[in-house]
PDB file of C-alpha atoms in Angstrom:
ATOM      1  CA  MET A   1       9.672 -52.487  -6.161  1.00 42.00           C
ATOM      2  CA  HIS A   2       6.725 -54.873  -4.224  1.00 49.00           C
ATOM      3  CA  ALA A   3       7.374 -55.844  -0.698  1.00 53.00           C
ATOM      4  CA  ARG A   4       7.933 -59.580   0.254  1.00 59.00           C
ATOM      5  CA  LYS A   5       4.701 -61.272   1.739  1.00 66.00           C
ATOM      6  CA  THR A   6       5.157 -63.655   4.622  1.00 70.00           C
ATOM      7  CA  PRO A   7       3.224 -66.786   3.453  1.00 80.00           C
ATOM      8  CA  THR A   8      -0.624 -67.604   5.264  1.00 89.00           C
ATOM      9  CA  ALA A   9       0.120 -71.009   7.643  1.00 90.00           C
ATOM     10  CA  VAL A  10      -2.256 -72.995   6.650  1.00 94.00           C
ATOM     11  CA  ARG A  11      -3.615 -76.232   8.683  1.00 95.00           C
ATOM     12  CA  LEU A  12      -5.133 -78.795   7.072  1.00 96.00           C
ATOM     13  CA  LEU A  13      -7.577 -81.505   8.799  1.00 95.00           C
ATOM     14  CA  GLY A  14      -8.877 -84.590   7.792  1.00 95.00           C
ATOM     15  CA  PHE A  15      -8.677 -84.569   4.273  1.00 96.00           C
ATOM     16  CA  THR A  16      -7.410 -87.667   2.737  1.00 95.00           C
ATOM     17  CA  PRO A  17      -3.664 -87.718   1.301  1.00 93.00           C
ATOM     18  CA  ASP A  18      -5.315 -87.062  -1.796  1.00 95.00           C
ATOM     19  CA  ALA A  19      -7.929 -84.610  -0.953  1.00 95.00           C
ATOM     20  CA  ALA A  20      -4.371 -82.735   0.505  1.00 95.00           C
ATOM     21  CA  ASP A  21      -2.100 -82.462  -2.474  1.00 94.00           C
ATOM     22  CA  GLY A  22      -4.959 -81.676  -4.644  1.00 95.00           C
ATOM     23  CA  ILE A  23      -5.346 -78.177  -2.037  1.00 95.00           C
ATOM     24  CA  ALA A  24      -1.907 -77.945  -1.830  1.00 94.00           C
ATOM     25  CA  SER A  25      -1.749 -77.360  -5.054  1.00 94.00           C
ATOM     26  CA  LEU A  26      -4.521 -74.898  -5.143  1.00 95.00           C
ATOM     27  CA  LEU A  27      -3.477 -72.988  -2.493  1.00 94.00           C
ATOM     28  CA  ALA A  28       0.535 -72.831  -4.381  1.00 91.00           C
ATOM     29  CA  ASP A  29      -1.574 -71.262  -7.357  1.00 92.00           C
ATOM     30  CA  ALA A  30      -2.996 -68.282  -5.916  1.00 90.00           C
ATOM     31  CA  PRO A  31      -3.094 -65.267  -8.165  1.00 90.00           C
ATOM     32  CA  ALA A  32      -0.216 -62.583  -7.117  1.00 88.00           C
ATOM     33  CA  CYS A  33      -2.301 -60.184  -5.820  1.00 88.00           C
ATOM     34  CA  GLY A  34      -3.615 -61.857  -2.505  1.00 85.00           C
ATOM     35  CA  PRO A  35      -1.777 -63.759  -0.171  1.00 88.00           C
ATOM     36  CA  LEU A  36       0.568 -66.645  -0.474  1.00 89.00           C
ATOM     37  CA  TYR A  37      -0.223 -69.725   0.814  1.00 91.00           C
ATOM     38  CA  ALA A  38       1.579 -72.439   3.011  1.00 88.00           C
ATOM     39  CA  CYS A  39       0.334 -75.871   4.277  1.00 92.00           C
ATOM     40  CA  LEU A  40       2.230 -76.697   7.382  1.00 93.00           C
ATOM     41  CA  HIS A  41       3.639 -80.327   7.647  1.00 92.00           C
ATOM     42  CA  GLU A  42       1.684 -82.856  10.260  1.00 91.00           C
ATOM     43  CA  ASP A  43       4.918 -82.363  12.458  1.00 94.00           C
ATOM     44  CA  SER A  44       5.514 -78.257  12.236  1.00 95.00           C
ATOM     45  CA  LEU A  45       5.236 -76.595  15.532  1.00 93.00           C
ATOM     46  CA  GLN A  46       3.608 -73.367  14.346  1.00 90.00           C
ATOM     47  CA  GLU A  47       0.508 -71.249  15.186  1.00 86.00           C
ATOM     48  CA  PRO A  48      -1.613 -71.513  11.760  1.00 89.00           C
ATOM     49  CA  ASP A  49      -3.081 -68.722  10.747  1.00 89.00           C
ATOM     50  CA  VAL A  50      -5.773 -70.488   9.321  1.00 92.00           C
ATOM     51  CA  TYR A  51      -7.658 -73.561   9.128  1.00 95.00           C
ATOM     52  CA  LEU A  52      -8.804 -76.184   6.891  1.00 96.00           C
ATOM     53  CA  ALA A  53     -11.388 -78.568   7.560  1.00 95.00           C
ATOM     54  CA  ASP A  54     -12.641 -81.243   5.471  1.00 96.00           C
ATOM     55  CA  GLY A  55     -16.808 -80.639   6.256  1.00 93.00           C
ATOM     56  CA  GLU A  56     -17.382 -84.744   6.029  1.00 93.00           C
ATOM     57  CA  ASN A  57     -14.688 -85.547   8.603  1.00 94.00           C
ATOM     58  CA  ALA A  58     -16.611 -85.718  11.969  1.00 92.00           C
ATOM     59  CA  CYS A  59     -12.878 -85.860  13.879  1.00 94.00           C
ATOM     60  CA  ALA A  60     -11.669 -82.789  12.178  1.00 93.00           C
ATOM     61  CA  MET A  61     -15.299 -80.989  12.649  1.00 91.00           C
ATOM     62  CA  LEU A  62     -15.044 -81.846  16.437  1.00 91.00           C
ATOM     63  CA  ARG A  63     -11.608 -80.752  16.569  1.00 91.00           C
ATOM     64  CA  LEU A  64     -11.669 -77.512  15.565  1.00 89.00           C
ATOM     65  CA  SER A  65     -15.059 -76.922  18.545  1.00 87.00           C
ATOM     66  CA  SER A  66     -13.324 -78.275  21.028  1.00 88.00           C
ATOM     67  CA  MET A  67     -10.196 -75.393  20.801  1.00 86.00           C
ATOM     68  CA  ARG A  68     -10.066 -73.433  23.712  1.00 79.00           C
ATOM     69  CA  SER A  69     -10.236 -70.357  21.140  1.00 79.00           C
ATOM     70  CA  PRO A  70     -12.615 -70.016  18.521  1.00 80.00           C
ATOM     71  CA  PRO A  71     -10.124 -70.399  14.976  1.00 86.00           C
ATOM     72  CA  LEU A  72     -10.317 -68.684  11.394  1.00 89.00           C
ATOM     73  CA  ALA A  73     -11.561 -71.612   9.573  1.00 92.00           C
ATOM     74  CA  LEU A  74     -12.920 -72.514   6.456  1.00 94.00           C
ATOM     75  CA  GLN A  75     -15.057 -75.493   6.201  1.00 94.00           C
ATOM     76  CA  VAL A  76     -14.390 -77.957   2.528  1.00 95.00           C
ATOM     77  CA  GLY A  77     -18.236 -79.752   1.973  1.00 92.00           C
ATOM     78  CA  GLY A  78     -20.073 -81.202   4.598  1.00 87.00           C
ATOM     79  CA  CYS A  79     -22.983 -80.189   5.393  1.00 84.00           C
ATOM     80  CA  GLU A  80     -23.769 -77.322   7.858  1.00 77.00           C
ATOM     81  CA  ARG A  81     -23.360 -77.958  11.538  1.00 66.00           C
ATOM     82  CA  GLY A  82     -25.105 -74.722  13.120  1.00 64.00           C
ATOM     83  CA  ASN A  83     -21.523 -73.392  14.001  1.00 67.00           C
ATOM     84  CA  ALA A  84     -19.541 -70.144  13.133  1.00 73.00           C
ATOM     85  CA  TRP A  85     -17.417 -71.854  10.150  1.00 83.00           C
ATOM     86  CA  THR A  86     -16.977 -70.403   7.166  1.00 90.00           C
ATOM     87  CA  ARG A  87     -18.156 -73.018   4.291  1.00 91.00           C
ATOM     88  CA  VAL A  88     -17.018 -73.697   0.828  1.00 92.00           C
ATOM     89  CA  GLU A  89     -19.138 -76.392  -1.281  1.00 91.00           C
ATOM     90  CA  ARG A  90     -17.774 -79.783  -3.108  1.00 91.00           C
ATOM     91  CA  PRO A  91     -16.076 -79.546  -5.537  1.00 91.00           C
ATOM     92  CA  LEU A  92     -13.562 -77.012  -4.627  1.00 91.00           C
ATOM     93  CA  GLU A  93     -13.109 -74.061  -7.253  1.00 91.00           C
ATOM     94  CA  ALA A  94     -10.003 -72.524  -7.725  1.00 92.00           C
ATOM     95  CA  ALA A  95     -11.808 -68.508  -7.606  1.00 92.00           C
ATOM     96  CA  SER A  96     -14.136 -69.503  -5.352  1.00 92.00           C
ATOM     97  CA  LEU A  97     -11.524 -71.002  -2.827  1.00 94.00           C
ATOM     98  CA  HIS A  98      -9.008 -67.757  -3.002  1.00 94.00           C
ATOM     99  CA  ALA A  99     -11.449 -65.535  -2.552  1.00 93.00           C
ATOM    100  CA  THR A 100     -13.106 -66.918   0.322  1.00 94.00           C
ATOM    101  CA  LEU A 101      -9.656 -67.187   2.209  1.00 93.00           C
ATOM    102  CA  ALA A 102      -8.143 -63.828   1.146  1.00 92.00           C
ATOM    103  CA  GLN A 103     -11.620 -62.452   2.719  1.00 91.00           C
ATOM    104  CA  LEU A 104     -11.067 -64.431   6.348  1.00 90.00           C
ATOM    105  CA  VAL A 105      -7.226 -63.567   5.932  1.00 88.00           C
ATOM    106  CA  ALA A 106      -8.052 -59.588   5.758  1.00 89.00           C
ATOM    107  CA  GLU A 107     -10.757 -60.302   8.630  1.00 84.00           C
ATOM    108  CA  ARG A 108      -7.921 -61.664  10.861  1.00 80.00           C
ATOM    109  CA  ARG A 109      -5.185 -59.257   9.776  1.00 82.00           C
ATOM    110  CA  ARG A 110      -7.466 -56.163  11.079  1.00 83.00           C
ATOM    111  CA  THR A 111      -8.716 -58.223  14.147  1.00 76.00           C
ATOM    112  CA  LEU A 112      -4.773 -58.412  15.017  1.00 74.00           C
ATOM    113  CA  GLU A 113      -4.548 -54.724  14.098  1.00 79.00           C
ATOM    114  CA  ARG A 114      -7.875 -53.744  16.194  1.00 78.00           C
ATOM    115  CA  LEU A 115      -5.880 -55.528  19.320  1.00 71.00           C
ATOM    116  CA  CYS A 116      -2.504 -54.043  18.657  1.00 74.00           C
ATOM    117  CA  ALA A 117      -4.302 -50.642  18.632  1.00 76.00           C
ATOM    118  CA  CYS A 118      -5.872 -51.210  22.116  1.00 76.00           C
ATOM    119  CA  GLY A 119      -2.599 -52.788  23.654  1.00 67.00           C
ATOM    120  CA  GLU A 120      -4.503 -56.297  23.687  1.00 62.00           C
ATOM    121  CA  PRO A 121      -2.346 -59.261  23.358  1.00 56.00           C
ATOM    122  CA  PRO A 122      -2.811 -61.354  19.780  1.00 56.00           C
ATOM    123  CA  LEU A 123      -5.197 -63.744  20.087  1.00 54.00           C
ATOM    124  CA  PRO A 124      -4.895 -66.663  22.358  1.00 48.00           C
ATOM    125  CA  GLU A 125      -3.312 -70.058  21.445  1.00 46.00           C
ATOM    126  CA  ARG A 126      -5.386 -72.665  20.096  1.00 46.00           C
ATOM    127  CA  ARG A 127      -4.740 -75.695  22.080  1.00 45.00           C
ATOM    128  CA  ARG A 128      -6.555 -76.287  25.632  1.00 37.00           C
ATOM    129  CA  ARG A 129      -5.273 -75.195  28.445  1.00 36.00           C
ATOM    130  CA  GLN A 130      -3.336 -76.636  30.731  1.00 37.00           C
ATOM    131  CA  ARG A 131      -5.286 -78.358  33.954  1.00 33.00           C
ATOM    132  CA  GLY A 132      -3.433 -76.980  37.222  1.00 35.00           C
ATOM    133  CA  ILE A 133      -2.424 -79.291  39.906  1.00 34.00           C
ATOM    134  CA  GLY A 134      -5.848 -78.682  42.000  1.00 37.00           C
ATOM    135  CA  GLU A 135      -7.919 -80.450  38.644  1.00 36.00           C
ATOM    136  CA  GLY A 136      -6.986 -84.190  39.872  1.00 38.00           C
ATOM    137  CA  GLN A 137      -3.244 -84.074  39.454  1.00 40.00           C
ATOM    138  CA  ASP A 138      -0.984 -84.835  41.843  1.00 42.00           C
ATOM    139  CA  THR A 139       2.729 -82.613  41.855  1.00 36.00           C
ATOM    140  CA  ASP A 140       4.858 -85.910  40.649  1.00 39.00           C
ATOM    141  CA  ALA A 141       2.793 -86.256  37.529  1.00 39.00           C
ATOM    142  CA  VAL A 142       2.691 -82.717  36.812  1.00 39.00           C
ATOM    143  CA  ALA A 143       6.284 -82.499  37.882  1.00 38.00           C
ATOM    144  CA  LEU A 144       7.388 -85.358  34.802  1.00 37.00           C
ATOM    145  CA  ARG A 145       5.404 -83.533  32.264  1.00 42.00           C
ATOM    146  CA  GLN A 146       6.336 -80.349  32.755  1.00 46.00           C
ATOM    147  CA  PRO A 147      10.194 -79.307  31.609  1.00 44.00           C
ATOM    148  CA  PRO A 148      12.269 -77.797  34.558  1.00 45.00           C
ATOM    149  CA  ARG A 149      12.090 -74.007  34.683  1.00 54.00           C
ATOM    150  CA  ASN A 150      16.278 -73.704  35.435  1.00 70.00           C
ATOM    151  CA  GLY A 151      17.443 -74.157  32.161  1.00 87.00           C
ATOM    152  CA  LYS A 152      17.971 -72.983  28.646  1.00 92.00           C
ATOM    153  CA  VAL A 153      17.647 -72.630  24.913  1.00 95.00           C
ATOM    154  CA  LEU A 154      20.420 -74.073  22.523  1.00 97.00           C
ATOM    155  CA  ILE A 155      20.631 -72.869  18.787  1.00 97.00           C
ATOM    156  CA  VAL A 156      22.524 -74.590  16.393  1.00 98.00           C
ATOM    157  CA  ASP A 157      23.252 -72.949  13.555  1.00 97.00           C
ATOM    158  CA  GLN A 158      25.756 -71.926  10.921  1.00 96.00           C
ATOM    159  CA  GLY A 159      25.672 -68.064  12.954  1.00 94.00           C
ATOM    160  CA  GLY A 160      24.617 -66.310  15.798  1.00 94.00           C
ATOM    161  CA  ALA A 161      21.907 -64.184  14.052  1.00 95.00           C
ATOM    162  CA  PHE A 162      19.029 -66.237  15.005  1.00 95.00           C
ATOM    163  CA  ARG A 163      20.405 -66.441  18.655  1.00 95.00           C
ATOM    164  CA  ASP A 164      20.735 -62.719  18.909  1.00 95.00           C
ATOM    165  CA  HIS A 165      16.955 -62.408  17.398  1.00 95.00           C
ATOM    166  CA  LEU A 166      15.620 -64.535  19.612  1.00 93.00           C
ATOM    167  CA  ALA A 167      17.345 -62.926  23.115  1.00 93.00           C
ATOM    168  CA  ARG A 168      15.499 -59.617  21.957  1.00 93.00           C
ATOM    169  CA  LEU A 169      12.943 -60.678  21.240  1.00 92.00           C
ATOM    170  CA  VAL A 170      12.030 -63.053  24.559  1.00 89.00           C
ATOM    171  CA  GLY A 171      15.067 -61.525  26.880  1.00 86.00           C
ATOM    172  CA  GLU A 172      17.657 -63.467  28.159  1.00 78.00           C
ATOM    173  CA  GLN A 173      16.256 -62.514  31.766  1.00 77.00           C
ATOM    174  CA  ARG A 174      13.187 -64.574  30.826  1.00 83.00           C
ATOM    175  CA  LEU A 175      15.224 -67.479  29.244  1.00 89.00           C
ATOM    176  CA  PRO A 176      18.632 -67.722  28.675  1.00 92.00           C
ATOM    177  CA  ILE A 177      19.529 -68.688  25.055  1.00 94.00           C
ATOM    178  CA  ALA A 178      23.534 -70.464  24.031  1.00 96.00           C
ATOM    179  CA  TRP A 179      24.249 -70.919  20.385  1.00 97.00           C
ATOM    180  CA  THR A 180      27.059 -73.433  18.547  1.00 97.00           C
ATOM    181  CA  ASP A 181      27.119 -74.363  14.917  1.00 97.00           C
ATOM    182  CA  SER A 182      29.079 -77.603  16.229  1.00 97.00           C
ATOM    183  CA  ALA A 183      27.166 -81.070  16.609  1.00 97.00           C
ATOM    184  CA  SER A 184      29.933 -82.402  19.743  1.00 97.00           C
ATOM    185  CA  ALA A 185      29.968 -79.055  21.535  1.00 97.00           C
ATOM    186  CA  ALA A 186      26.122 -78.966  21.506  1.00 97.00           C
ATOM    187  CA  VAL A 187      26.080 -82.726  22.490  1.00 96.00           C
ATOM    188  CA  ARG A 188      28.272 -81.471  25.305  1.00 95.00           C
ATOM    189  CA  LEU A 189      26.281 -78.830  25.938  1.00 94.00           C
ATOM    190  CA  CYS A 190      23.396 -80.652  27.182  1.00 94.00           C
ATOM    191  CA  ASP A 191      25.156 -83.089  28.571  1.00 92.00           C
ATOM    192  CA  GLU A 192      26.671 -80.625  30.852  1.00 92.00           C
ATOM    193  CA  THR A 193      23.830 -77.939  31.473  1.00 92.00           C
ATOM    194  CA  PRO A 194      20.245 -78.131  32.036  1.00 92.00           C
ATOM    195  CA  VAL A 195      18.758 -77.767  28.286  1.00 94.00           C
ATOM    196  CA  LEU A 196      14.884 -76.823  27.612  1.00 93.00           C
ATOM    197  CA  LEU A 197      15.098 -76.925  24.568  1.00 95.00           C
ATOM    198  CA  ALA A 198      17.712 -77.347  21.387  1.00 97.00           C
ATOM    199  CA  MET A 199      16.427 -75.555  18.399  1.00 97.00           C
ATOM    200  CA  ILE A 200      18.296 -77.201  15.491  1.00 98.00           C
ATOM    201  CA  ASN A 201      19.063 -75.135  11.871  1.00 98.00           C
ATOM    202  CA  THR A 202      18.934 -77.952   9.451  1.00 97.00           C
ATOM    203  CA  SER A 203      20.936 -76.408   7.004  1.00 96.00           C
ATOM    204  CA  THR A 204      23.882 -75.758   9.347  1.00 97.00           C
ATOM    205  CA  PRO A 205      26.906 -77.114   7.627  1.00 96.00           C
ATOM    206  CA  GLY A 206      28.482 -80.560   8.425  1.00 95.00           C
ATOM    207  CA  ILE A 207      25.764 -81.561  10.378  1.00 97.00           C
ATOM    208  CA  ASP A 208      23.270 -84.207  10.300  1.00 98.00           C
ATOM    209  CA  PRO A 209      20.037 -83.257  11.780  1.00 98.00           C
ATOM    210  CA  TYR A 210      19.113 -86.209  12.817  1.00 98.00           C
ATOM    211  CA  ALA A 211      22.280 -88.025  14.306  1.00 98.00           C
ATOM    212  CA  LEU A 212      22.525 -84.969  16.813  1.00 98.00           C
ATOM    213  CA  CYS A 213      19.296 -84.880  17.994  1.00 97.00           C
ATOM    214  CA  ALA A 214      18.996 -88.824  18.645  1.00 97.00           C
ATOM    215  CA  ALA A 215      23.117 -88.167  20.438  1.00 97.00           C
ATOM    216  CA  ILE A 216      21.072 -85.842  22.611  1.00 96.00           C
ATOM    217  CA  LYS A 217      18.257 -87.371  23.395  1.00 95.00           C
ATOM    218  CA  ALA A 218      20.218 -90.984  23.789  1.00 95.00           C
ATOM    219  CA  GLN A 219      21.402 -88.896  27.103  1.00 93.00           C
ATOM    220  CA  GLU A 220      21.111 -89.561  30.592  1.00 88.00           C
ATOM    221  CA  GLY A 221      18.726 -87.173  31.809  1.00 80.00           C
ATOM    222  CA  ALA A 222      17.837 -85.906  27.977  1.00 81.00           C
ATOM    223  CA  GLY A 223      14.265 -87.249  28.246  1.00 79.00           C
ATOM    224  CA  ARG A 224      12.598 -83.926  29.023  1.00 83.00           C
ATOM    225  CA  THR A 225      14.753 -81.746  26.422  1.00 92.00           C
ATOM    226  CA  ALA A 226      12.700 -80.965  23.148  1.00 95.00           C
ATOM    227  CA  VAL A 227      14.641 -81.132  19.825  1.00 97.00           C
ATOM    228  CA  VAL A 228      13.219 -78.873  17.245  1.00 97.00           C
ATOM    229  CA  PHE A 229      13.794 -78.643  13.839  1.00 98.00           C
ATOM    230  CA  LEU A 230      14.060 -75.344  12.007  1.00 97.00           C
ATOM    231  CA  VAL A 231      13.641 -76.412   8.270  1.00 95.00           C
ATOM    232  CA  GLY A 232      14.394 -74.300   5.172  1.00 90.00           C
ATOM    233  CA  ARG A 233      12.253 -75.274   1.783  1.00 84.00           C
ATOM    234  CA  ALA A 234      15.224 -77.211   0.462  1.00 89.00           C
ATOM    235  CA  PHE A 235      15.038 -79.359   3.194  1.00 93.00           C
ATOM    236  CA  CYS A 236      13.465 -82.612   2.836  1.00 94.00           C
ATOM    237  CA  TYR A 237      12.394 -83.187   5.947  1.00 96.00           C
ATOM    238  CA  ASP A 238      12.010 -87.269   6.971  1.00 96.00           C
ATOM    239  CA  THR A 239       9.115 -88.070   9.361  1.00 96.00           C
ATOM    240  CA  ALA A 240      10.225 -91.772   9.952  1.00 97.00           C
ATOM    241  CA  ARG A 241      13.763 -90.393  11.174  1.00 97.00           C
ATOM    242  CA  ALA A 242      12.636 -87.575  12.680  1.00 97.00           C
ATOM    243  CA  HIS A 243      10.279 -89.508  14.862  1.00 97.00           C
ATOM    244  CA  SER A 244      12.763 -92.196  16.041  1.00 97.00           C
ATOM    245  CA  ALA A 245      15.562 -90.004  16.435  1.00 97.00           C
ATOM    246  CA  GLY A 246      12.592 -88.275  19.074  1.00 96.00           C
ATOM    247  CA  VAL A 247      12.247 -84.982  16.949  1.00 97.00           C
ATOM    248  CA  ARG A 248       9.387 -82.762  18.759  1.00 96.00           C
ATOM    249  CA  GLY A 249       8.798 -80.857  15.654  1.00 96.00           C
ATOM    250  CA  LEU A 250       9.817 -78.403  12.915  1.00 96.00           C
ATOM    251  CA  LEU A 251       9.539 -75.018  12.051  1.00 94.00           C
ATOM    252  CA  ASP A 252       9.154 -73.661   8.635  1.00 90.00           C
ATOM    253  CA  GLN A 253      11.952 -70.691   7.998  1.00 88.00           C
ATOM    254  CA  PRO A 254      11.208 -68.149   7.822  1.00 85.00           C
ATOM    255  CA  VAL A 255       9.932 -68.326  11.479  1.00 85.00           C
ATOM    256  CA  ALA A 256       7.048 -65.550  12.399  1.00 83.00           C
ATOM    257  CA  ASP A 257       8.381 -63.909  16.039  1.00 88.00           C
ATOM    258  CA  ARG A 258       4.550 -65.143  17.296  1.00 83.00           C
ATOM    259  CA  SER A 259       4.930 -69.042  15.970  1.00 85.00           C
ATOM    260  CA  LEU A 260       8.265 -68.828  18.025  1.00 90.00           C
ATOM    261  CA  VAL A 261       6.946 -67.088  21.582  1.00 89.00           C
ATOM    262  CA  ALA A 262       4.456 -69.575  21.462  1.00 87.00           C
ATOM    263  CA  MET A 263       6.421 -72.450  21.221  1.00 89.00           C
ATOM    264  CA  LEU A 264       8.951 -71.649  24.113  1.00 90.00           C
ATOM    265  CA  GLN A 265       6.507 -70.654  25.829  1.00 87.00           C
ATOM    266  CA  ARG A 266       5.233 -74.213  25.308  1.00 86.00           C
ATOM    267  CA  LEU A 267       8.130 -76.613  25.671  1.00 87.00           C
ATOM    268  CA  ALA A 268      10.374 -74.321  27.631  1.00 81.00           C
ATOM    269  CA  SER A 269       7.588 -73.517  29.855  1.00 71.00           C
ATOM    270  CA  MET A 270       8.573 -69.618  29.205  1.00 70.00           C
ATOM    271  CA  PRO A 271       6.476 -67.040  31.440  1.00 63.00           C
ATOM    272  CA  ALA A 272       3.852 -64.964  28.896  1.00 59.00           C
TER     273      ALA A 272
END
């Protein structure tokens, strides 16, 4: 029996909607003997395994170049820019795309294995570091942007399994974690106690995740509570409704542990 493979998360940068749909279709038809791929939604908070960037889009290439650490990336078309990105020509051919991506993914896996064997941390987060208070920002401005540190994470889910896994992963001494399967209880908890982050499983029975997010964000003082959706394949994410309700973003299930930790460090100020 073959082991179930975890999809390789792909972030598309700079492509037109039609071009992005075409690339997503090519990736969905990847050979069974190689990696599986999943294109991340624009609102996804997940750290991608590899970027695919339109080489003819200057903004997309600038975004890659400005990242704090060079990401694993594939440039599609465009001219040679004197950078380290692997490049494939247009029009895209399925065989060439799959072979090149498989090689990149294998290189990344070997790099992570070497880091793990040496006891070093995994690849650093892609975003730029935030400036410190002494770099042109006053204390009040930083306090408004950063979430408070004396709060908890709230999991809204049918059962407590995800809550228990998260507690084992991060340690409740670093970050307290609560759980409920009730929308009314979630709203009450966010009203009565400081909640840094509310994670709503969109498949929880009897809960409209958009309405619950809106109810949480409507409460006094809830502006700093980040709301994130845990989304399964069967859920049709409505970008307009999510933005209107105040959703910060989404994570596709199953969620890799490294993506969970990166998100908690970013949104809940969990210490590294």
